[in-house]
Amino acid sequence: MKSYLKTFTKGIIKENPVFFSLLGMCPTLALSNSAWNAVGLGVATMFVLTCSNMIISLLKNIIPSQVRIPCFITIIAGFTTFTSLLLKALLPDLYNELGIFLSLIAVNCIIFARAEIFAKKNNVFNSALDGLGTGLGFALALFIMGTIREILGAGTWFGLTLPELSEPMVIFIMPAGGFFALGFVIAAVNKFMKKRPHNISCDNCPHKGMCRRGEGD
Amino acid sequence: MSKFIVEPSPHIRGNNTTDKIMTRVLIALVPALVMSVYIFGIRALYLSIVCVGSCVIFEMLYRRLIKKETEIDPSPAVTGLLLAFCLPVTLPYYMAVIGCFIAIVVVKQLFGGLGQNFANPAITARIVLTLSFTAQMTYWAEPFHYRTGQEALDTVSSATSHGADALSGATPLALAEAGEQVPGLWDLFMGFHGGSFGETSGLALIIGFIFLVLTKVIRSVTPLAFVGTVALGALLAPGESVILHVFSGGLLIGAIFMATDYATTPVSIAGKFVFGVGCGLITLVIRFFSDMPEGVSFAILIMNILTFYIDKITFPKPFGMVRESFVFFKKNKEGKKE
């Protein structure tokens, strides 16, 4: 029982796909400009992730490992199409808001990562729990980002107008503000989780080859 | 000592300290402050005080938060004053405080504090404010509006409700883009036109420039290259006025005070020249071809980001050494050995 719980919860906080693995950055930054969009995409992704995890786990002995990527993508794309048609019928407004990013769930790296890391090695129930947990973590991250950006950038929350303390800072619903907000949220989460940053030395520096500091040791 | 580390300059230390340099920059900004109070009224002074005060307070609070010793240092005051000079005089005070937070905490301290920031704090804060509060940041007061009996109003919303005819102005560049009459040479030079309150007076800024060059705080190469490029571009472009392009907008304050920031601009003379020309070209491109009337702030920010690479290309050859060929020219390495 405890291991099931662990499988479920680790994706939400400890291995949160956005805040710790830094996966799925593209939809995170593009669609967290309002809480409603963020939650919509998060839930859609969670649904696709859970279903595809289950199916991949069921088919893990049939899929040859040489062609597993095409097989995975076929399964994931199938569920994505299903979700997108469902949303188009039930929530056309949200469907229009999400636009291309709904179809791009098919190539979301979180879903691939979970299929590759977890679903192809574990049983159906565990895979479903893992998909649900990771999807929930993704939705939660999007919700936090969407809340911060919508409140600061538009002065609303889920479309409700909040009491106006100041002019909304429009930059927060622009892409640049998304990067700002993501950086601050990750910093806050790391602080909260007492995660130490990686030791930054000259070896890890992207400018290592060009910089002259430390030459001649 | 086998450990030999090559660092950027300075290698030979004079008796200049950060305090001295920053104090001189503050002194150089005083004429512009006096002119702006004369042109735009006492609110310019208040806004400057708010910006300087909040920058100093943010710097102290942040250093206390991360448990670094607090040095009493005029550099946040310089940042605050420069940021204030880039704001329209009618901007609400709290927006200016937000700008100071971005300048000091986000741009400067998060990257390591004084001398470590990769972009000019004042410029970046101005850009963030412009993108965030576009209406308030592009609301230009008419010069001498305070003499017409109307107070410098606190917010734009109250300004519009008071009948904005005495207050609403436009920068000369915006007027030119709209094809309207621009102020004459004298008004442009003295600063009697709409704009951010510290940037309008060419005279005051040039006095500051001469002071800084004479006290050797800055080298004249970046401002001259920057302004020269813009002037040349305006001269060559059909139907553009050189005087207008040099004396309006943020060109002078940007070229003199922001493109000469030590931490964010190249070290060598050649690098400074490249930096100035690059800034000028980007400014011209934005002024001529984009729908924004002004591009100095974006030009400086973009060149700030490129500074590392400019420094790399223009690294001076140490005496007695063969210049290390840059990556692009690696093929010629054999040929060079002869």
Coordinates of C-alpha atoms in Angstrom, one line a residue:
Chain A
M1 CA 0.0 0.0 0.0
K2 CA 2.7 2.4 1.0
S3 CA 4.7 1.8 -2.2
Y4 CA 1.5 2.6 -4.2
L5 CA 1.2 5.8 -2.4
K6 CA 4.8 6.6 -3.0
T7 CA 4.4 5.9 -6.7
F8 CA 1.5 8.3 -6.8
T9 CA 3.0 11.1 -4.8
K10 CA 6.5 11.2 -6.1
G11 CA 5.5 12.8 -9.3
I12 CA 3.5 15.5 -7.6
I13 CA 6.3 17.1 -5.4
K14 CA 9.5 15.2 -5.2
E15 CA 9.9 14.6 -8.9
N16 CA 7.7 17.3 -10.2
P17 CA 8.2 17.3 -14.0
V18 CA 8.3 21.1 -14.3
F19 CA 10.1 22.2 -11.2
F20 CA 12.7 19.5 -10.8
S21 CA 13.1 17.7 -14.1
L22 CA 12.5 20.9 -16.1
L23 CA 10.5 18.9 -18.6
G24 CA 7.6 20.2 -20.7
M25 CA 8.9 23.8 -20.6
C26 CA 7.3 24.8 -23.9
P27 CA 3.7 24.3 -22.9
T28 CA 4.5 25.5 -19.4
L29 CA 5.8 28.8 -20.6
A30 CA 3.3 29.2 -23.5
L31 CA 0.1 28.4 -21.7
S32 CA 0.5 29.5 -18.2
N33 CA -0.6 33.1 -19.0
S34 CA -3.9 32.4 -17.4
A35 CA -5.0 30.0 -14.7
W36 CA -7.9 28.6 -16.8
N37 CA -5.6 27.7 -19.7
A38 CA -3.0 26.3 -17.5
V39 CA -5.5 24.0 -15.6
G40 CA -7.1 23.0 -18.9
L41 CA -3.8 21.9 -20.5
G42 CA -2.7 20.3 -17.3
V43 CA -5.8 18.2 -17.0
A44 CA -5.7 17.2 -20.7
T45 CA -2.1 16.2 -20.3
M46 CA -2.8 14.3 -17.2
F47 CA -5.5 12.3 -19.0
V48 CA -3.3 11.5 -21.9
L49 CA -0.4 10.6 -19.7
T50 CA -2.5 8.2 -17.5
C51 CA -4.1 6.5 -20.4
S52 CA -1.0 6.1 -22.5
N53 CA 0.9 4.9 -19.5
M54 CA -1.7 2.1 -18.9
I55 CA -1.7 1.0 -22.6
I56 CA 2.0 1.1 -22.9
S57 CA 2.3 -0.9 -19.7
L58 CA -0.2 -3.5 -21.1
L59 CA 1.7 -3.8 -24.4
K60 CA 5.2 -3.8 -22.9
N61 CA 5.8 -7.4 -23.8
I62 CA 4.5 -7.1 -27.3
I63 CA 6.3 -3.9 -28.4
P64 CA 9.8 -4.8 -29.7
S65 CA 12.3 -2.5 -28.1
Q66 CA 13.8 -1.4 -31.4
V67 CA 10.6 0.2 -32.6
R68 CA 9.2 1.3 -29.2
I69 CA 9.4 5.1 -29.9
P70 CA 7.1 4.9 -33.0
C71 CA 4.8 2.6 -31.0
F72 CA 4.7 4.9 -28.0
I73 CA 4.0 8.0 -30.2
T74 CA 1.2 6.2 -32.0
I75 CA -0.5 5.4 -28.7
I76 CA 0.1 8.9 -27.3
A77 CA -1.1 10.6 -30.4
G78 CA -4.2 8.4 -30.4
F79 CA -5.2 9.6 -26.9
T80 CA -4.2 13.2 -27.8
T81 CA -6.6 13.1 -30.8
F82 CA -9.3 11.6 -28.6
T83 CA -8.8 14.4 -26.0
S84 CA -8.7 17.1 -28.5
L85 CA -11.9 16.0 -30.2
L86 CA -13.6 15.7 -26.8
L87 CA -12.5 19.2 -25.8
K88 CA -13.7 20.6 -29.1
A89 CA -17.1 19.1 -28.5
L90 CA -17.5 19.9 -24.8
L91 CA -15.4 23.0 -24.2
P92 CA -14.9 24.8 -27.5
D93 CA -13.7 28.0 -25.8
L94 CA -10.9 26.2 -24.0
Y95 CA -10.1 24.3 -27.2
N96 CA -9.6 27.6 -29.1
E97 CA -7.5 29.0 -26.3
L98 CA -5.2 26.0 -26.2
G99 CA -4.8 25.9 -29.9
I100 CA -1.8 24.1 -31.2
F101 CA -0.6 23.1 -27.8
L102 CA -3.4 20.6 -27.4
S103 CA -2.1 18.7 -30.4
L104 CA 1.4 19.1 -29.2
I105 CA 0.6 17.0 -26.2
A106 CA 1.4 14.1 -28.5
V107 CA 5.1 15.1 -28.4
N108 CA 5.2 16.3 -24.8
C109 CA 8.5 15.1 -23.3
I110 CA 6.9 14.3 -19.9
I111 CA 4.7 11.7 -21.4
F112 CA 7.6 10.2 -23.3
A113 CA 9.8 10.2 -20.2
R114 CA 7.2 8.4 -18.1
A115 CA 6.6 5.8 -20.8
E116 CA 10.3 5.2 -21.3
I117 CA 11.3 5.4 -17.6
F118 CA 8.3 3.8 -15.9
A119 CA 5.5 2.3 -18.0
K120 CA 7.5 0.0 -20.1
K121 CA 8.9 -1.7 -17.0
N122 CA 6.0 -1.8 -14.5
N123 CA 2.5 -3.2 -14.3
V124 CA -0.7 -1.6 -15.3
F125 CA -1.9 -0.3 -11.9
N126 CA 1.5 1.2 -10.9
S127 CA 1.8 2.8 -14.3
A128 CA -1.6 4.3 -14.0
L129 CA -0.7 5.7 -10.6
D130 CA 2.5 7.0 -11.9
G131 CA 0.8 8.7 -14.8
L132 CA -1.8 10.2 -12.6
G133 CA 0.7 11.5 -10.1
T134 CA 3.0 13.0 -12.7
G135 CA 0.1 14.4 -14.5
L136 CA -1.2 16.0 -11.3
G137 CA 2.3 17.4 -10.7
F138 CA 2.3 18.9 -14.1
A139 CA -1.2 20.3 -13.7
L140 CA -0.2 21.7 -10.3
A141 CA 2.9 23.4 -11.6
L142 CA 0.9 24.9 -14.5
F143 CA -1.8 26.0 -12.0
I144 CA 0.8 27.8 -9.8
M145 CA 2.4 29.5 -12.8
G146 CA -0.9 30.4 -14.3
T147 CA -2.2 31.8 -11.0
I148 CA 0.9 34.0 -10.5
R149 CA 1.0 35.2 -14.0
E150 CA -2.7 35.9 -14.4
I151 CA -3.0 37.7 -11.1
L152 CA 0.1 39.9 -11.7
G153 CA -0.3 40.3 -15.4
A154 CA -4.0 40.7 -15.9
G155 CA -5.4 41.4 -12.4
T156 CA -7.8 38.5 -12.7
W157 CA -8.0 34.9 -11.5
F158 CA -9.8 32.3 -13.6
G159 CA -11.3 35.2 -15.4
L160 CA -12.7 36.8 -12.2
T161 CA -11.6 40.4 -11.7
L162 CA -9.8 40.8 -8.4
P163 CA -9.8 44.0 -6.3
E164 CA -7.4 46.3 -8.0
L165 CA -4.3 47.0 -5.9
S166 CA -2.2 48.3 -8.8
E167 CA -2.2 48.4 -12.6
P168 CA -1.5 44.9 -13.8
M169 CA 2.0 44.4 -15.0
V170 CA 1.4 43.2 -18.5
I171 CA 4.9 41.8 -18.9
F172 CA 3.8 38.8 -16.8
I173 CA 1.5 37.5 -19.4
M174 CA 4.1 38.0 -22.1
P175 CA 6.7 35.2 -22.8
A176 CA 9.4 37.2 -21.0
G177 CA 7.3 37.3 -17.8
G178 CA 6.8 33.6 -18.1
F179 CA 10.6 33.0 -17.8
F180 CA 10.7 35.4 -14.9
A181 CA 7.9 33.7 -13.0
L182 CA 9.3 30.2 -13.7
G183 CA 12.7 31.2 -12.4
F184 CA 11.2 32.7 -9.2
V185 CA 8.9 29.7 -8.6
I186 CA 11.7 27.2 -9.1
A187 CA 13.9 29.2 -6.7
A188 CA 11.1 29.3 -4.1
V189 CA 10.4 25.6 -4.5
N190 CA 14.1 24.7 -4.1
K191 CA 14.3 26.9 -1.0
F192 CA 11.2 25.3 0.4
M193 CA 12.4 21.8 -0.4
K194 CA 15.9 22.7 1.0
K195 CA 17.4 21.6 -2.3
R196 CA 21.0 22.8 -2.7
P197 CA 21.9 24.1 -6.1
H198 CA 24.5 22.2 -8.1
N199 CA 28.0 23.4 -7.3
I200 CA 28.7 25.8 -10.1
S201 CA 32.3 25.6 -11.2
C202 CA 34.2 26.5 -14.3
D203 CA 33.7 23.0 -15.6
N204 CA 30.0 23.4 -15.9
C205 CA 30.1 26.8 -17.4
P206 CA 28.8 27.1 -20.9
H207 CA 31.6 29.6 -21.7
K208 CA 34.3 27.3 -20.5
G209 CA 36.0 27.2 -23.9
M210 CA 36.0 30.9 -24.4
C211 CA 36.7 32.3 -20.9
R212 CA 40.3 33.1 -19.9
R213 CA 39.7 33.0 -16.2
G214 CA 41.5 30.1 -14.5
E215 CA 43.8 29.5 -17.5
G216 CA 47.4 28.4 -16.8
D217 CA 46.8 26.4 -13.7
Chain B
M1 CA 53.8 31.5 -7.7
S2 CA 52.9 29.1 -10.5
K3 CA 49.2 30.1 -10.4
F4 CA 48.9 32.9 -12.8
I5 CA 45.4 34.1 -13.5
V6 CA 44.6 36.5 -16.3
E7 CA 41.8 38.7 -15.3
P8 CA 40.1 41.6 -17.1
S9 CA 41.5 45.0 -16.4
P10 CA 42.4 46.9 -14.3
H11 CA 45.9 45.7 -13.8
I12 CA 47.4 49.0 -12.7
R13 CA 45.4 50.5 -10.0
G14 CA 44.9 54.2 -9.6
N15 CA 43.5 55.8 -6.5
N16 CA 40.0 55.8 -7.9
T17 CA 37.5 53.9 -5.9
T18 CA 34.0 52.8 -6.7
D19 CA 32.8 55.4 -4.3
K20 CA 34.7 58.2 -6.0
I21 CA 33.6 57.1 -9.5
M22 CA 29.9 56.7 -8.5
T23 CA 29.9 60.1 -6.7
R24 CA 31.3 61.7 -9.9
V25 CA 28.6 60.1 -12.0
L26 CA 26.0 61.5 -9.5
I27 CA 27.6 65.0 -9.8
A28 CA 27.5 64.7 -13.6
L29 CA 23.7 63.9 -13.3
V30 CA 23.0 67.0 -11.3
P31 CA 22.7 69.5 -14.2
A32 CA 20.2 67.2 -15.9
L33 CA 18.2 67.0 -12.6
V34 CA 18.2 70.8 -12.3
M35 CA 17.0 71.2 -15.9
S36 CA 14.3 68.6 -15.4
V37 CA 12.9 70.3 -12.3
Y38 CA 13.0 73.6 -14.2
I39 CA 11.2 72.0 -17.2
F40 CA 8.8 69.6 -15.7
G41 CA 8.2 70.9 -12.2
I42 CA 9.0 69.8 -8.7
R43 CA 7.5 66.3 -9.2
A44 CA 10.6 65.4 -11.2
L45 CA 12.6 65.9 -8.0
Y46 CA 10.2 63.9 -5.9
L47 CA 10.3 61.1 -8.4
S48 CA 14.1 61.1 -8.4
I49 CA 14.1 61.0 -4.6
V50 CA 11.7 58.1 -4.5
C51 CA 13.8 56.2 -7.0
V52 CA 17.1 56.8 -5.3
G53 CA 15.7 56.1 -1.9
S54 CA 14.0 52.8 -2.9
C55 CA 17.0 51.6 -4.8
V56 CA 19.3 52.2 -1.7
I57 CA 16.7 50.5 0.6
F58 CA 16.3 47.5 -1.7
E59 CA 20.0 47.1 -2.0
M60 CA 20.4 47.2 1.8
L61 CA 17.5 44.8 2.4
Y62 CA 18.7 42.3 -0.1
R63 CA 22.2 42.3 1.2
R64 CA 20.9 41.8 4.7
L65 CA 18.6 39.0 3.5
I66 CA 21.4 37.0 1.9
K67 CA 23.7 37.9 4.9
K68 CA 26.3 39.8 3.0
E69 CA 27.9 42.7 4.6
T70 CA 26.2 46.0 3.6
E71 CA 28.6 48.4 2.1
I72 CA 27.5 52.0 2.0
D73 CA 28.1 52.6 -1.7
P74 CA 26.6 55.3 -4.0
S75 CA 26.1 52.8 -6.9
P76 CA 22.4 52.1 -6.1
A77 CA 21.8 55.8 -5.9
V78 CA 23.3 56.1 -9.4
T79 CA 21.0 53.3 -10.7
G80 CA 18.0 55.0 -9.0
L81 CA 18.7 58.4 -10.5
L82 CA 19.3 57.0 -14.0
L83 CA 16.1 55.0 -13.8
A84 CA 14.2 58.0 -12.7
F85 CA 15.6 60.0 -15.6
C86 CA 14.1 57.5 -18.0
L87 CA 10.6 57.8 -16.6
P88 CA 7.8 60.2 -17.6
V89 CA 7.2 62.8 -14.9
T90 CA 3.6 61.8 -14.4
L91 CA 4.4 58.1 -13.5
P92 CA 2.8 57.0 -10.3
Y93 CA 5.3 56.6 -7.5
Y94 CA 4.6 52.9 -6.8
M95 CA 5.4 52.0 -10.4
A96 CA 8.8 53.7 -10.0
V97 CA 9.3 51.6 -6.9
I98 CA 8.5 48.4 -8.8
G99 CA 11.1 49.6 -11.4
C100 CA 13.7 50.0 -8.6
F101 CA 12.9 46.5 -7.3
I102 CA 13.5 45.1 -10.8
A103 CA 16.7 47.1 -11.3
I104 CA 18.3 46.4 -8.0
V105 CA 17.0 43.0 -6.9
V106 CA 16.3 41.2 -10.2
V107 CA 18.9 42.6 -12.5
K108 CA 21.8 43.5 -10.2
Q109 CA 21.7 41.5 -7.0
L110 CA 20.4 38.1 -8.3
F111 CA 23.4 38.1 -10.7
G112 CA 25.9 38.8 -7.9
G113 CA 25.7 42.5 -7.2
L114 CA 27.9 45.3 -8.1
G115 CA 30.0 44.6 -11.2
Q116 CA 28.4 41.2 -11.8
N117 CA 25.3 42.2 -13.6
F118 CA 25.2 41.4 -17.3
A119 CA 22.8 44.2 -18.3
N120 CA 22.4 47.7 -17.2
P121 CA 19.9 47.7 -14.3
A122 CA 18.3 51.0 -15.1
I123 CA 17.8 50.2 -18.8
T124 CA 16.3 46.8 -18.0
A125 CA 14.0 48.2 -15.4
R126 CA 12.8 50.8 -17.9
I127 CA 12.1 48.2 -20.5
V128 CA 10.2 46.1 -18.0
L129 CA 8.1 49.1 -16.9
T130 CA 7.5 50.1 -20.5
L131 CA 6.3 46.7 -21.4
S132 CA 4.2 46.4 -18.2
F133 CA 2.6 49.8 -17.9
T134 CA 2.6 51.0 -21.5
A135 CA 0.0 53.6 -21.1
Q136 CA 1.6 55.3 -18.1
M137 CA 5.1 55.0 -19.5
T138 CA 4.3 56.7 -22.8
Y139 CA 2.3 59.5 -21.3
W140 CA 4.5 62.5 -21.8
A141 CA 3.9 65.8 -20.0
E142 CA 4.2 69.0 -21.8
P143 CA 7.1 71.1 -20.7
F144 CA 6.2 73.9 -18.2
H145 CA 2.8 72.4 -17.6
Y146 CA 3.1 73.4 -14.0
R147 CA 3.2 77.0 -14.9
T148 CA -0.2 76.9 -16.4
G149 CA -1.7 76.6 -12.9
Q150 CA -2.2 72.9 -13.2
E151 CA -0.3 70.8 -10.7
A152 CA 1.8 67.9 -11.9
L153 CA -0.9 65.3 -11.4
D154 CA -0.4 62.1 -9.6
T155 CA -1.7 59.6 -12.0
V156 CA -2.6 59.4 -15.6
S157 CA -6.2 58.6 -14.8
S158 CA -6.6 61.7 -12.7
A159 CA -4.8 63.6 -15.4
T160 CA -7.2 62.6 -18.0
S161 CA -10.2 63.4 -15.9
H162 CA -8.8 66.9 -15.4
G163 CA -8.8 67.5 -19.0
A164 CA -5.5 66.4 -20.4
D165 CA -4.9 69.2 -22.9
A166 CA -2.3 70.9 -20.7
L167 CA -0.5 67.7 -20.0
S168 CA -0.6 65.4 -22.9
G169 CA 2.4 65.8 -25.1
A170 CA 4.4 63.7 -27.4
T171 CA 8.1 63.1 -27.8
P172 CA 9.6 64.8 -30.8
L173 CA 10.3 61.4 -32.3
A174 CA 6.7 60.4 -32.0
L175 CA 5.7 63.7 -33.6
A176 CA 8.1 63.2 -36.4
E177 CA 6.8 59.7 -37.0
A178 CA 3.3 61.0 -37.1
G179 CA 4.4 63.7 -39.6
E180 CA 3.7 66.6 -37.3
Q181 CA 5.6 69.7 -36.4
V182 CA 8.6 69.0 -34.3
P183 CA 10.2 71.5 -31.8
G184 CA 12.9 73.8 -33.1
L185 CA 16.6 73.4 -32.6
W186 CA 16.8 75.6 -29.4
D187 CA 13.9 73.8 -27.7
L188 CA 15.4 70.4 -28.6
F189 CA 18.9 71.4 -27.3
M190 CA 17.6 72.9 -24.1
G191 CA 15.1 70.2 -23.5
F192 CA 11.8 72.1 -23.8
H193 CA 9.9 69.2 -25.3
G194 CA 8.0 66.1 -24.2
G195 CA 9.9 63.0 -23.0
S196 CA 11.2 61.2 -20.0
F197 CA 12.1 63.9 -17.7
G198 CA 15.9 63.5 -17.4
E199 CA 16.6 62.8 -21.1
T200 CA 15.2 65.9 -22.8
S201 CA 17.9 68.4 -22.0
G202 CA 20.8 67.9 -24.4
L203 CA 22.7 70.8 -22.8
A204 CA 22.6 69.4 -19.3
L205 CA 23.6 65.9 -20.4
I206 CA 26.5 67.3 -22.5
I207 CA 27.7 69.2 -19.5
G208 CA 27.7 65.9 -17.5
F209 CA 29.5 64.2 -20.4
I210 CA 32.3 66.8 -20.4
F211 CA 32.6 66.5 -16.6
L212 CA 32.9 62.7 -16.8
V213 CA 35.4 62.8 -19.6
L214 CA 37.5 65.4 -17.9
T215 CA 37.5 63.5 -14.6
K216 CA 38.4 60.3 -16.6
V217 CA 35.3 58.4 -15.3
I218 CA 34.3 57.4 -18.8
R219 CA 36.0 57.3 -22.1
S220 CA 34.5 59.4 -24.8
V221 CA 34.7 56.6 -27.4
T222 CA 31.4 54.8 -26.8
P223 CA 29.2 58.0 -26.6
L224 CA 30.9 59.4 -29.7
A225 CA 30.6 56.2 -31.7
F226 CA 27.0 55.8 -30.6
V227 CA 25.8 59.3 -31.3
G228 CA 28.0 59.5 -34.4
T229 CA 26.4 56.3 -35.9
V230 CA 22.9 57.6 -35.3
A231 CA 23.8 61.1 -36.7
L232 CA 25.4 59.5 -39.8
G233 CA 22.4 57.2 -40.3
A234 CA 20.0 60.1 -40.0
L235 CA 22.2 62.1 -42.5
L236 CA 22.1 59.3 -45.0
A237 CA 18.5 58.4 -44.7
P238 CA 16.2 60.5 -46.9
G239 CA 13.9 63.0 -45.1
E240 CA 15.3 62.5 -41.6
S241 CA 16.7 65.3 -39.5
V242 CA 20.1 64.8 -37.8
I243 CA 19.4 67.4 -35.1
L244 CA 16.1 65.7 -34.3
H245 CA 17.6 62.3 -34.0
V246 CA 20.5 63.3 -31.9
F247 CA 18.8 65.6 -29.4
S248 CA 15.5 63.8 -28.9
G249 CA 14.6 60.6 -27.2
G250 CA 16.9 58.8 -24.9
L251 CA 20.0 58.9 -27.2
L252 CA 22.2 61.3 -25.2
I253 CA 21.4 59.9 -21.7
G254 CA 21.8 56.4 -23.0
A255 CA 25.0 57.1 -24.8
I256 CA 26.6 59.1 -22.1
F257 CA 25.5 57.4 -18.9
M258 CA 24.3 53.9 -19.8
A259 CA 26.4 52.7 -22.7
T260 CA 29.5 53.6 -20.5
D261 CA 28.6 51.4 -17.5
Y262 CA 31.7 49.5 -16.6
A263 CA 30.2 46.1 -15.8
T264 CA 28.1 45.8 -18.9
T265 CA 30.3 47.2 -21.7
P266 CA 33.5 46.0 -23.3
V267 CA 36.8 46.7 -21.7
S268 CA 39.1 47.6 -24.6
I269 CA 38.9 50.8 -26.7
A270 CA 38.2 48.8 -29.9
G271 CA 35.5 46.9 -28.0
K272 CA 33.9 50.2 -26.8
F273 CA 33.9 51.5 -30.4
V274 CA 32.2 48.3 -31.6
F275 CA 29.7 48.6 -28.8
G276 CA 28.9 52.2 -29.6
V277 CA 28.5 51.5 -33.3
G278 CA 26.3 48.5 -32.6
C279 CA 24.1 50.5 -30.3
G280 CA 23.7 53.2 -32.9
L281 CA 22.8 50.7 -35.6
I282 CA 20.2 49.0 -33.6
T283 CA 18.8 52.3 -32.5
L284 CA 18.5 53.4 -36.1
V285 CA 16.9 50.2 -37.2
I286 CA 14.3 50.4 -34.4
R287 CA 13.6 54.2 -35.0
F288 CA 13.3 53.8 -38.8
F289 CA 11.7 50.4 -39.3
S290 CA 9.7 49.5 -36.2
D291 CA 6.5 50.9 -34.9
M292 CA 8.1 52.1 -31.8
P293 CA 9.4 55.7 -32.0
E294 CA 12.4 55.0 -29.7
G295 CA 14.9 52.2 -29.5
V296 CA 17.9 53.3 -27.4
S297 CA 17.0 51.2 -24.4
F298 CA 16.6 48.0 -26.5
A299 CA 19.8 48.8 -28.4
I300 CA 21.8 49.1 -25.2
L301 CA 20.3 46.0 -23.7
I302 CA 21.0 43.9 -26.8
M303 CA 24.6 45.2 -26.9
N304 CA 25.0 44.5 -23.2
I305 CA 24.2 40.9 -23.9
L306 CA 26.8 40.8 -26.7
T307 CA 29.5 42.4 -24.6
F308 CA 31.1 39.1 -23.6
Y309 CA 31.6 38.2 -27.3
I310 CA 32.8 41.7 -28.2
D311 CA 35.3 41.5 -25.4
K312 CA 36.4 38.1 -26.7
I313 CA 37.0 39.4 -30.2
T314 CA 38.7 42.6 -29.2
F315 CA 40.9 41.1 -26.5
P316 CA 44.1 43.2 -26.7
K317 CA 47.2 41.3 -27.6
P318 CA 49.6 41.1 -24.6
F319 CA 53.0 42.3 -25.4
G320 CA 55.2 39.8 -27.0
M321 CA 52.5 37.3 -27.7
V322 CA 51.1 36.1 -31.0
R323 CA 47.5 36.9 -31.3
E324 CA 45.4 33.8 -30.7
S325 CA 43.3 33.5 -33.8
F326 CA 39.5 33.7 -33.4
V327 CA 37.5 30.7 -34.2
F328 CA 36.3 32.0 -37.6
F329 CA 39.9 32.3 -38.8
K330 CA 41.2 29.0 -37.6
K331 CA 42.1 27.9 -41.1
N332 CA 44.8 30.5 -41.4
K333 CA 46.7 29.2 -38.4
E334 CA 49.4 27.5 -40.4
G335 CA 49.9 30.5 -42.6
K336 CA 50.4 32.8 -39.7
K337 CA 53.4 30.9 -38.3
E338 CA 55.8 32.0 -41.0

